[in-house]
Every structure is written in C-alpha cells, then in structure tokens.
Coordinates of N, CA and C in Angstrom, one line a residue:
X1 N 170.3 -42.3 102.6 CA 169.5 -42.9 103.9 C 168.7 -42.9 104.8
X2 N 167.4 -43.4 104.9 CA 166.9 -43.0 106.0 C 167.2 -43.3 107.4
X3 N 166.2 -43.3 108.6 CA 166.7 -43.5 109.6 C 166.9 -44.8 110.1
X4 N 165.9 -45.5 109.2 CA 166.1 -47.0 109.5 C 167.4 -48.2 108.8
X5 N 167.8 -47.5 108.1 CA 169.2 -47.5 107.1 C 170.4 -47.0 108.4
X6 N 170.4 -45.9 109.1 CA 171.2 -45.6 109.6 C 171.4 -46.3 111.0
X7 N 169.9 -46.3 111.4 CA 170.0 -47.4 113.0 C 170.6 -48.5 112.4
X8 N 170.5 -49.7 111.7 CA 170.8 -50.7 111.4 C 172.6 -50.6 111.2
X9 N 172.4 -49.7 110.5 CA 174.1 -49.5 110.1 C 175.0 -49.6 111.6
X10 N 174.6 -48.7 112.1 CA 174.9 -47.8 113.5 C 175.3 -49.4 114.4
X11 N 174.6 -50.2 114.2 CA 174.5 -51.2 115.3 C 175.3 -52.0 114.5
X12 N 175.7 -52.3 113.5 CA 176.3 -53.1 112.6 C 178.1 -52.6 113.0
X13 N 178.1 -51.6 113.0 CA 179.3 -50.4 113.3 C 180.2 -50.7 114.6
X14 N 178.8 -50.7 115.8 CA 179.4 -50.9 117.2 C 179.7 -52.2 117.5
X15 N 179.1 -53.0 116.7 CA 179.8 -54.9 116.9 C 181.4 -54.9 116.2
X16 N 181.5 -53.6 115.4 CA 182.9 -54.1 114.4 C 183.8 -53.0 114.9
X17 N 183.6 -52.3 115.9 CA 184.5 -51.0 116.5 C 184.2 -50.7 117.5
X18 N 184.6 -51.0 118.5 CA 184.8 -50.7 120.3 C 185.0 -49.3 120.5
X19 N 185.3 -48.1 119.7 CA 185.6 -46.8 120.1 C 184.6 -46.4 119.2
X20 N 183.7 -46.9 118.5 CA 182.6 -46.5 117.5 C 181.3 -46.6 118.5
X21 N 181.7 -47.8 119.0 CA 180.3 -48.0 119.8 C 180.2 -47.1 121.1
X22 N 181.3 -46.6 122.0 CA 181.5 -46.3 122.9 C 180.6 -44.8 122.3
X23 N 181.5 -44.0 121.2 CA 180.7 -43.0 121.0 C 179.7 -43.3 120.7
X24 N 178.9 -43.9 120.1 CA 177.6 -44.0 119.5 C 176.5 -43.5 120.5
X25 N 177.6 -44.5 121.7 CA 176.7 -44.6 123.1 C 176.4 -42.9 123.6
X26 N 177.5 -42.4 123.8 CA 177.0 -41.2 124.1 C 176.3 -40.1 123.1
X27 N 176.9 -40.0 121.8 CA 176.5 -38.8 120.8 C 175.0 -39.2 119.9
X28 N 174.9 -40.4 120.2 CA 173.5 -40.8 119.6 C 173.6 -41.2 117.9
X29 N 172.4 -41.2 117.4 CA 172.7 -41.6 115.5 C 172.6 -39.7 115.3
X30 N 173.1 -39.6 114.3 CA 172.9 -38.4 113.2 C 171.6 -39.0 112.3
X31 N 171.4 -37.0 112.3 CA 170.1 -37.2 111.3 C 170.4 -37.7 109.7
X32 N 169.7 -38.3 108.9 CA 169.7 -38.4 107.7 C 169.7 -37.3 107.0
X33 N 170.9 -37.4 105.8 CA 171.4 -36.3 105.0 C 170.5 -36.9 103.6
X34 N 169.5 -36.1 103.2 CA 168.9 -36.6 101.9 C 169.0 -35.3 101.0
X35 N 169.5 -35.6 99.6 CA 169.9 -34.7 98.4 C 168.8 -35.4 97.7
X36 N 168.1 -34.8 96.0 CA 167.1 -35.3 95.4 C 168.4 -35.4 94.0
X37 N 168.4 -36.4 93.7 CA 169.2 -36.8 92.7 C 169.0 -35.9 91.4
X38 N 169.6 -35.6 90.5 CA 169.2 -34.9 89.6 C 169.9 -33.4 88.9
X39 N 170.1 -33.2 88.0 CA 170.9 -32.1 87.3 C 170.8 -30.8 88.6
X40 N 169.8 -30.1 89.3 CA 169.9 -29.1 90.2 C 170.9 -29.4 91.3
X41 N 170.9 -30.5 91.5 CA 171.9 -30.6 92.8 C 173.1 -31.3 92.4
X42 N 173.5 -31.0 91.2 CA 174.9 -31.0 90.2 C 175.6 -29.6 90.3
X43 N 174.1 -28.7 90.1 CA 174.8 -27.5 89.5 C 174.6 -26.5 91.5
X44 N 173.4 -27.0 91.9 CA 174.1 -26.7 93.3 C 175.4 -27.1 94.4
X45 N 175.7 -28.2 93.9 CA 177.3 -28.8 93.9 C 178.3 -27.5 93.9
X46 N 178.1 -27.1 92.2 CA 179.3 -26.1 92.3 C 178.8 -25.0 92.5
X47 N 177.5 -24.0 92.6 CA 177.8 -22.7 93.1 C 177.9 -22.7 94.8
X48 N 178.0 -23.9 95.7 CA 178.4 -23.7 96.6 C 179.9 -24.0 97.3
X49 N 180.5 -24.3 96.1 CA 182.4 -24.3 96.2 C 182.4 -23.1 96.9
X50 N 183.6 -23.5 97.9 CA 184.2 -22.7 98.6 C 183.6 -21.4 99.1
X51 N 182.2 -21.3 99.7 CA 182.0 -20.5 100.2 C 180.5 -20.3 101.5
X52 N 180.5 -19.8 102.3 CA 179.4 -20.1 103.2 C 178.0 -20.9 102.6
X53 N 177.7 -21.7 103.6 CA 175.9 -22.4 103.2 C 175.0 -21.5 103.1
X54 N 175.1 -20.2 103.6 CA 174.0 -19.4 103.8 C 174.6 -18.2 102.7
X55 N 175.6 -17.7 101.7 CA 175.7 -17.3 101.1 C 175.8 -18.2 99.4
X56 N 175.8 -19.6 99.9 CA 175.6 -20.3 98.6 C 173.7 -20.6 98.8
X57 N 173.1 -20.5 99.6 CA 171.8 -20.4 99.7 C 171.1 -19.5 99.0
X58 N 171.7 -18.4 98.9 CA 171.2 -16.9 98.8 C 171.3 -16.8 96.8
X59 N 172.5 -17.0 96.6 CA 172.9 -17.3 94.9 C 172.0 -18.5 94.5
X60 N 172.3 -19.9 94.8 CA 171.3 -20.4 94.1 C 169.8 -20.1 94.3
X61 N 169.3 -19.8 95.3 CA 168.0 -19.1 95.6 C 168.2 -17.8 93.8
X62 N 169.1 -17.0 93.5 CA 168.7 -16.3 92.8 C 169.0 -16.8 91.1
X63 N 169.6 -18.1 91.3 CA 169.9 -18.7 90.1 C 169.0 -19.4 89.5
X64 N 167.9 -19.7 90.4 CA 166.8 -20.8 90.1 C 165.7 -19.8 89.8
X65 N 165.2 -18.5 90.2 CA 164.7 -17.3 89.6 C 165.0 -17.3 88.3
X66 N 165.8 -17.0 87.5 CA 166.6 -16.9 86.5 C 166.1 -18.2 85.3
X67 N 166.1 -19.1 85.8 CA 166.0 -20.2 84.9 C 165.0 -20.8 84.6
X68 N 164.3 -20.7 83.5 CA 163.0 -21.0 83.1 C 162.9 -22.5 83.6
X69 N 164.0 -23.5 83.9 CA 163.7 -24.8 84.8 C 164.9 -24.8 84.8
X70 N 165.0 -25.8 85.9 CA 166.5 -26.3 86.2 C 166.7 -27.6 85.8
X71 N 167.1 -26.9 84.5 CA 167.5 -27.8 83.1 C 168.7 -27.9 82.6
X72 N 169.6 -28.5 82.2 CA 170.5 -28.0 80.8 C 170.2 -27.0 80.1
X73 N 168.8 -27.1 79.1 CA 168.4 -26.5 78.5 C 167.7 -25.2 79.2
X74 N 167.0 -24.9 80.3 CA 166.6 -23.8 80.7 C 168.0 -23.2 81.4
X75 N 169.3 -23.9 81.6 CA 170.4 -22.7 81.7 C 171.3 -22.1 80.7
X76 N 171.0 -23.1 79.3 CA 170.7 -22.0 77.6 C 170.4 -21.1 78.0
X77 N 169.6 -21.5 78.5 CA 168.6 -19.4 78.2 C 168.9 -18.4 78.6
X78 N 170.1 -18.7 79.5 CA 170.2 -17.7 80.5 C 171.4 -17.3 80.0
X79 N 171.8 -15.7 80.0 CA 173.2 -15.3 79.9 C 174.5 -15.9 80.6
X80 N 175.4 -15.4 80.2 CA 176.4 -15.6 81.5 C 176.5 -14.3 82.7
X81 N 176.3 -12.7 81.9 CA 175.7 -12.0 82.3 C 175.2 -11.9 83.6
X82 N 173.6 -12.1 83.3 CA 172.8 -13.0 84.5 C 173.5 -13.7 85.4
X83 N 173.8 -14.4 84.7 CA 174.4 -15.6 86.2 C 175.7 -15.3 86.6
X84 N 176.1 -14.5 86.3 CA 177.5 -13.3 87.0 C 176.8 -12.4 88.4
X85 N 175.6 -11.8 87.5 CA 174.8 -11.0 88.6 C 174.3 -11.7 89.5
X86 N 173.7 -12.9 89.3 CA 173.5 -13.5 90.2 C 174.3 -14.0 91.5
X87 N 175.6 -14.1 91.3 CA 176.7 -14.0 91.6 C 177.6 -15.2 91.7
X88 N 177.4 -15.9 90.7 CA 178.6 -16.9 89.7 C 180.0 -16.2 89.6
X89 N 180.5 -16.8 90.1 CA 182.2 -16.5 89.1 C 182.4 -16.9 88.1
X90 N 183.2 -16.5 87.3 CA 183.5 -16.4 85.7 C 183.6 -17.9 85.7
X91 N 184.8 -18.6 86.6 CA 185.0 -20.0 86.4 C 184.2 -20.8 86.9
X92 N 183.1 -20.7 87.9 CA 181.6 -21.4 87.8 C 180.7 -21.6 87.0
X93 N 181.1 -20.3 86.3 CA 179.9 -20.0 85.1 C 180.7 -21.3 83.9
X94 N 182.0 -21.0 84.0 CA 182.1 -22.2 83.0 C 181.8 -23.5 83.4
X95 N 182.4 -24.1 84.5 CA 181.6 -25.1 85.3 C 180.2 -25.7 85.2
X96 N 179.3 -25.2 85.4 CA 177.7 -25.1 84.9 C 177.3 -25.5 83.2
X97 N 178.3 -24.3 83.1 CA 178.2 -24.8 81.0 C 178.3 -26.1 80.5
X98 N 179.5 -26.4 81.2 CA 180.2 -27.7 80.8 C 179.4 -28.9 81.8
X99 N 179.3 -28.8 82.9 CA 178.2 -29.5 83.3 C 176.8 -29.8 82.5
X100 N 176.1 -28.8 81.9 CA 174.8 -28.9 80.9 C 175.5 -29.4 79.8
X101 N 176.3 -29.1 79.2 CA 177.3 -29.9 78.1 C 176.9 -31.4 78.1
X102 N 177.7 -31.4 79.4 CA 178.0 -33.3 79.3 C 176.3 -33.5 79.6
X103 N 175.4 -33.1 80.4 CA 174.2 -34.1 80.3 C 173.6 -33.8 79.0
X104 N 173.7 -33.0 78.2 CA 173.0 -33.2 76.9 C 173.6 -33.9 75.9
X105 N 174.8 -33.8 75.9 CA 175.9 -34.8 74.9 C 176.0 -36.4 75.3
X106 N 175.5 -36.7 76.7 CA 175.2 -38.1 77.2 C 176.8 -37.9 77.9
X107 N 177.5 -37.3 78.1 CA 178.8 -37.8 78.6 C 178.5 -37.9 79.9
X108 N 177.7 -37.2 80.7 CA 177.2 -37.4 82.6 C 176.2 -38.3 82.1
X109 N 174.8 -37.9 81.9 CA 173.4 -38.7 82.0 C 173.4 -39.1 83.5
X110 N 172.8 -37.7 84.3 CA 172.9 -37.8 85.5 C 171.8 -39.1 86.3
X111 N 170.6 -39.2 85.3 CA 169.7 -40.1 85.9 C 170.1 -41.8 85.6
X112 N 171.0 -41.7 84.7 CA 171.7 -43.3 84.8 C 173.0 -43.3 85.8
X113 N 173.6 -42.1 86.9 CA 174.1 -42.9 87.3 C 173.8 -44.2 88.8
X114 N 172.7 -43.9 88.4 CA 172.4 -44.8 90.2 C 172.4 -46.1 89.2
X115 N 172.9 -46.7 88.5 CA 173.0 -48.2 88.1 C 174.3 -48.1 87.4
X116 N 175.0 -47.4 88.6 CA 176.6 -47.6 87.8 C 177.2 -47.9 89.5
X117 N 178.0 -49.2 89.2 CA 178.8 -48.9 91.1 C 179.5 -48.1 91.2
X118 N 180.1 -47.6 92.3 CA 180.2 -46.5 93.4 C 181.6 -46.3 92.5
X119 N 182.6 -46.9 91.5 CA 183.8 -46.9 91.0 C 183.0 -45.9 90.1
X120 N 182.6 -46.5 89.1 CA 182.0 -45.9 88.3 C 181.6 -44.7 87.8
X121 N 180.5 -44.1 89.0 CA 179.8 -43.2 89.1 C 181.0 -42.3 89.6
X122 N 181.7 -42.5 90.3 CA 182.6 -41.5 90.7 C 183.6 -41.1 89.5
X123 N 184.3 -42.0 88.4 CA 184.9 -41.9 87.5 C 184.0 -40.9 86.5
X124 N 182.8 -41.3 86.2 CA 181.9 -40.4 85.6 C 181.9 -38.7 85.9
X125 N 181.6 -39.1 87.2 CA 181.7 -37.6 87.9 C 182.9 -36.8 87.9
X126 N 183.8 -37.1 88.7 CA 184.8 -36.4 88.3 C 185.5 -36.3 87.1
X127 N 185.0 -36.5 85.9 CA 186.0 -36.2 84.7 C 185.2 -35.3 84.4
X128 N 183.9 -34.4 85.0 CA 183.3 -32.9 85.1 C 184.7 -32.2 85.3
X129 N 184.6 -30.8 84.6 CA 185.5 -29.9 85.6 C 184.9 -29.6 86.5
X130 N 185.4 -28.8 87.6 CA 184.7 -28.5 88.7 C 184.6 -29.6 89.9
X131 N 184.2 -31.0 89.9 CA 183.8 -32.0 90.3 C 185.2 -33.1 90.9
X132 N 185.6 -32.7 92.1 CA 186.7 -34.1 92.5 C 185.8 -35.1 93.5
X133 N 186.7 -35.9 93.9 CA 186.0 -36.8 94.3 C 185.3 -36.6 95.7
X134 N 185.8 -35.9 95.9 CA 184.7 -35.4 97.8 C 183.4 -35.0 97.0
X135 N 183.4 -34.4 96.0 CA 182.3 -33.9 95.1 C 181.1 -35.1 94.7
X136 N 182.0 -35.9 94.2 CA 181.4 -37.4 93.9 C 180.7 -38.4 94.8
X137 N 181.5 -38.1 95.8 CA 181.4 -39.3 96.8 C 180.5 -38.5 97.6
X138 N 179.7 -36.9 97.9 CA 179.1 -36.5 98.8 C 178.0 -36.8 97.6
X139 N 177.8 -36.9 96.3 CA 176.5 -37.4 95.9 C 176.1 -38.7 95.6
X140 N 177.3 -39.7 95.8 CA 176.5 -40.8 95.9 C 176.2 -41.2 97.1
X141 N 176.7 -40.5 98.5 CA 175.8 -41.0 99.7 C 174.6 -40.4 99.8
X142 N 174.4 -39.1 99.6 CA 173.5 -38.4 99.9 C 172.1 -38.0 98.6
X143 N 172.6 -38.6 97.3 CA 171.7 -38.5 96.5 C 171.2 -39.8 96.3
X144 N 172.1 -40.9 95.8 CA 172.0 -41.9 95.6 C 171.9 -42.8 96.4
X145 N 172.1 -42.3 97.7 CA 172.1 -43.4 98.8 C 172.4 -44.7 99.4
X146 N 173.9 -44.2 98.4 CA 175.0 -45.5 98.7 C 175.4 -45.6 99.9
X147 N 175.7 -46.8 100.5 CA 175.9 -47.2 102.2 C 177.0 -47.5 102.3
X148 N 178.1 -47.6 101.7 CA 179.8 -48.1 101.4 C 180.8 -46.8 101.3
X149 N 180.3 -45.6 101.2 CA 181.1 -44.5 100.7 C 181.9 -43.6 101.7
X150 N 183.2 -44.0 101.9 CA 183.6 -42.8 103.2 C 184.7 -41.7 102.5
X151 N 184.4 -40.5 102.9 CA 185.4 -39.3 102.2 C 186.2 -39.6 102.6
X152 N 187.2 -40.0 102.1 CA 188.8 -39.9 103.5 C 189.0 -38.9 103.1
X153 N 189.1 -37.7 101.9 CA 189.6 -36.5 102.1 C 189.0 -35.1 102.9
X154 N 187.7 -35.4 103.2 CA 187.5 -34.4 104.6 C 188.1 -34.2 105.1
X155 N 188.4 -32.9 106.0 CA 189.2 -32.2 107.0 C 188.4 -32.9 108.0
X156 N 187.2 -32.5 108.3 CA 186.8 -32.7 109.1 C 186.3 -33.9 109.4
X157 N 186.0 -35.0 108.7 CA 185.8 -36.5 109.2 C 187.4 -37.0 109.4
X158 N 188.5 -36.7 108.9 CA 189.9 -37.0 109.2 C 190.2 -36.2 110.8
X159 N 189.6 -35.1 111.3 CA 190.0 -34.7 112.5 C 189.2 -35.6 113.6
X160 N 187.5 -35.7 113.1 CA 186.8 -36.8 113.9 C 187.7 -38.3 114.2
X161 N 187.7 -38.6 113.2 CA 188.4 -40.3 113.4 C 189.6 -40.0 114.4
X162 N 190.9 -39.0 114.4 CA 191.9 -38.8 115.0 C 191.8 -39.0 116.6
X163 N 189.9 -38.2 116.8 CA 189.5 -37.8 118.1 C 189.5 -39.2 118.2
X164 N 188.0 -39.9 117.7 CA 187.8 -41.0 117.8 C 188.9 -42.1 118.6
X165 N 189.7 -42.2 117.4 CA 191.1 -42.9 117.9 C 192.6 -42.9 118.5
X166 N 191.9 -41.6 119.5 CA 192.7 -40.8 120.2 C 194.5 -41.1 119.4
X167 N 194.5 -40.5 118.5 CA 195.8 -40.1 117.5 C 196.4 -38.9 117.8
X168 N 197.4 -38.8 117.7 CA 198.5 -37.8 118.6 C 198.0 -36.4 117.2
X169 N 197.9 -36.8 115.7 CA 197.4 -36.4 114.7 C 196.6 -36.5 114.0
X170 N 195.6 -36.1 113.0 CA 194.6 -36.5 112.2 C 195.6 -37.3 111.0
X171 N 194.7 -38.0 111.0 CA 195.5 -39.6 109.7 C 195.1 -38.7 108.7
X172 N 195.5 -39.4 107.5 CA 196.2 -38.8 106.3 C 194.9 -39.4 105.4
X173 N 194.4 -39.4 104.1 CA 194.1 -39.5 104.1 C 193.7 -41.6 103.3
X174 N 194.7 -41.7 103.4 CA 195.1 -43.1 103.2 C 195.1 -44.0 104.6
X175 N 194.9 -43.2 105.0 CA 195.0 -43.5 106.6 C 193.7 -43.6 107.4
X176 N 192.9 -42.6 106.9 CA 191.3 -43.1 107.3 C 190.9 -44.1 106.3
X177 N 191.2 -44.0 105.3 CA 190.4 -45.6 104.4 C 191.1 -46.4 105.3
X178 N 192.4 -46.8 105.7 CA 192.7 -47.9 106.2 C 192.5 -48.3 107.7
X179 N 191.9 -47.0 108.5 CA 191.5 -46.8 109.9 C 190.1 -47.6 109.6
X180 N 189.4 -47.0 108.8 CA 188.0 -47.2 108.5 C 187.2 -48.7 107.6
X181 N 188.3 -49.1 106.9 CA 188.1 -50.9 106.2 C 187.4 -51.1 106.5
X182 N 187.3 -51.8 108.0 CA 186.7 -52.8 108.7 C 185.4 -52.5 109.1
X183 N 184.7 -50.9 108.8 CA 183.7 -50.5 108.8 C 182.6 -51.1 108.0
X184 N 183.0 -51.6 106.5 CA 182.2 -51.7 105.6 C 181.7 -53.1 105.9
X185 N 180.7 -53.1 105.6 CA 180.0 -52.0 103.8 C 178.5 -51.2 104.5
X186 N 179.2 -50.6 106.1 CA 178.6 -49.2 106.7 C 179.5 -48.4 106.5
X187 N 180.3 -47.8 105.5 CA 181.3 -46.6 106.0 C 180.4 -45.2 105.6
X188 N 179.5 -45.2 104.9 CA 178.9 -44.0 104.8 C 178.0 -43.7 106.2
X189 N 176.9 -44.7 106.6 CA 177.2 -44.4 107.7 C 178.0 -44.1 109.1
X190 N 179.2 -44.8 108.8 CA 179.9 -44.4 109.7 C 180.5 -42.4 109.6
X191 N 180.7 -42.3 108.2 CA 181.2 -41.1 107.7 C 180.0 -40.4 108.8
X192 N 178.9 -40.3 108.3 CA 177.6 -39.2 109.1 C 177.8 -39.1 110.3
X193 N 178.2 -40.5 110.8 CA 178.4 -40.5 112.4 C 179.6 -39.3 112.8
X194 N 180.9 -39.6 112.0 CA 181.7 -39.0 112.7 C 181.3 -37.8 112.2
X195 N 180.9 -37.2 111.0 CA 180.8 -35.7 111.1 C 179.4 -35.2 112.5
X196 N 178.5 -36.0 112.6 CA 177.9 -35.5 114.1 C 179.1 -35.4 114.9
X197 N 179.5 -36.3 115.6 CA 181.0 -36.3 116.3 C 181.7 -35.5 116.2
X198 N 181.9 -35.2 115.3 CA 183.1 -33.5 115.2 C 181.9 -32.9 115.5
X199 N 180.9 -32.4 115.8 CA 180.3 -31.4 116.3 C 180.1 -31.2 117.5
X200 N 180.5 -32.2 117.7 CA 180.0 -32.2 119.5 C 181.1 -33.0 120.5
X201 N 182.2 -33.5 120.0 CA 183.3 -34.5 121.0 C 184.3 -33.3 121.1
X202 N 184.8 -33.7 122.4 CA 185.7 -32.8 122.9 C 187.2 -32.4 122.2
X203 N 187.5 -31.6 122.2 CA 189.3 -31.7 121.6 C 190.0 -32.4 122.6
X204 N 190.9 -32.9 122.9 CA 191.6 -33.8 123.9 C 192.9 -32.6 123.5
X205 N 193.5 -32.4 125.0 CA 194.7 -31.4 125.0 C 195.5 -31.9 124.8

C-alpha cells in the first residue's frame, strides 16, 4: 500500500472507530511497508524467522552472494554445506529446499498468488513447511498490497490493540479479530497503524 492508500484508509478508519481517530491524531500516519513479490521475498521470510533483523540481513546477504540467481534453479546449484556456512540452520535449509521444489512443481506458483483471493492465497502459502498464517498474511499485506488483512496472531498488534481499547489484558487472536471487524475493508491499514502506535504509545499503569 502506498501513502495515498494509507491516508485514505486512515480517514475511513477514523470515521469507523473513535479510539483510532484519537490515536491517529496524536501519532500520525505510519510509513508504507512494501516488499517485492516473488521467490526472493519468500526465501527472505524463511531466513528471518526467529532471529534479529540485523542477523537476518547479514545471512540473506551471504545467501544472495552464493546463489547464481535468486530463483529455485539458482538455489539448486548451491550445496547444503554452503547454505549452512552462510548461516542457515538445517531446518531452514529443509524449508528453502521445500520452497524451491514447490515453485518448480507448480504447487506454489508465487507469481500467480496475486490472482487468488486472500483466503486462497493464505491456504496456498501455509501449505508450505515453514510458513504459518502470520507469514502468509504478511506477504499479502506487504507484497500483494491487500488492504483488508489483519494478522491477529501478531503479539505486537494484540498489545497495541489492548492499549488502544484500554483493556486489562491483550486480546486473544479471536478477540482481536472481533474488535477490528468494523475496520473492514481497511484492516491492513489498521494493522499498519497499530504497529506504528505500538512503538510510541505509552504503557498504562
């Protein structure tokens, strides 16, 4: 989503939710987060799992240097030992091999995901080992630009939503979905704002 879409979405959200309207006035608009579509982004998702942003960037840089091309075919030309030396765990090597195989056999077809509905795309992505719902929803939001996705399982979103709504505890994923149902069809923009809000909102005592 670009700045224009975010601005439009925030205006719609402000009309739908007075708590959001007040927070948006105080904290302003979040910056767009855009990632390219394609195999490399999926590869980067696996690399970044359960490690810091800095570590993920360093490992991904070494992996890119290894690959003759950042494609399934390029990955096939690199040994497991080389990937291990670049910093990938044995489990992540299994995941990236599975990703490459799925793309080569047509089980995934990354370039065709944009033609699927949100539900269909999430189902296709989560069929891969190493990709949960959160990873799939993130790809839809930041790579496919889908405007009505809310990753309710994200801890930061739960905490931010709890603060925004002055709850005694962070909501569960199902509670978070219920609390943001009226944000449709701009729930992606709402999630983007909540991440922004999470970074600056005070913690209530």
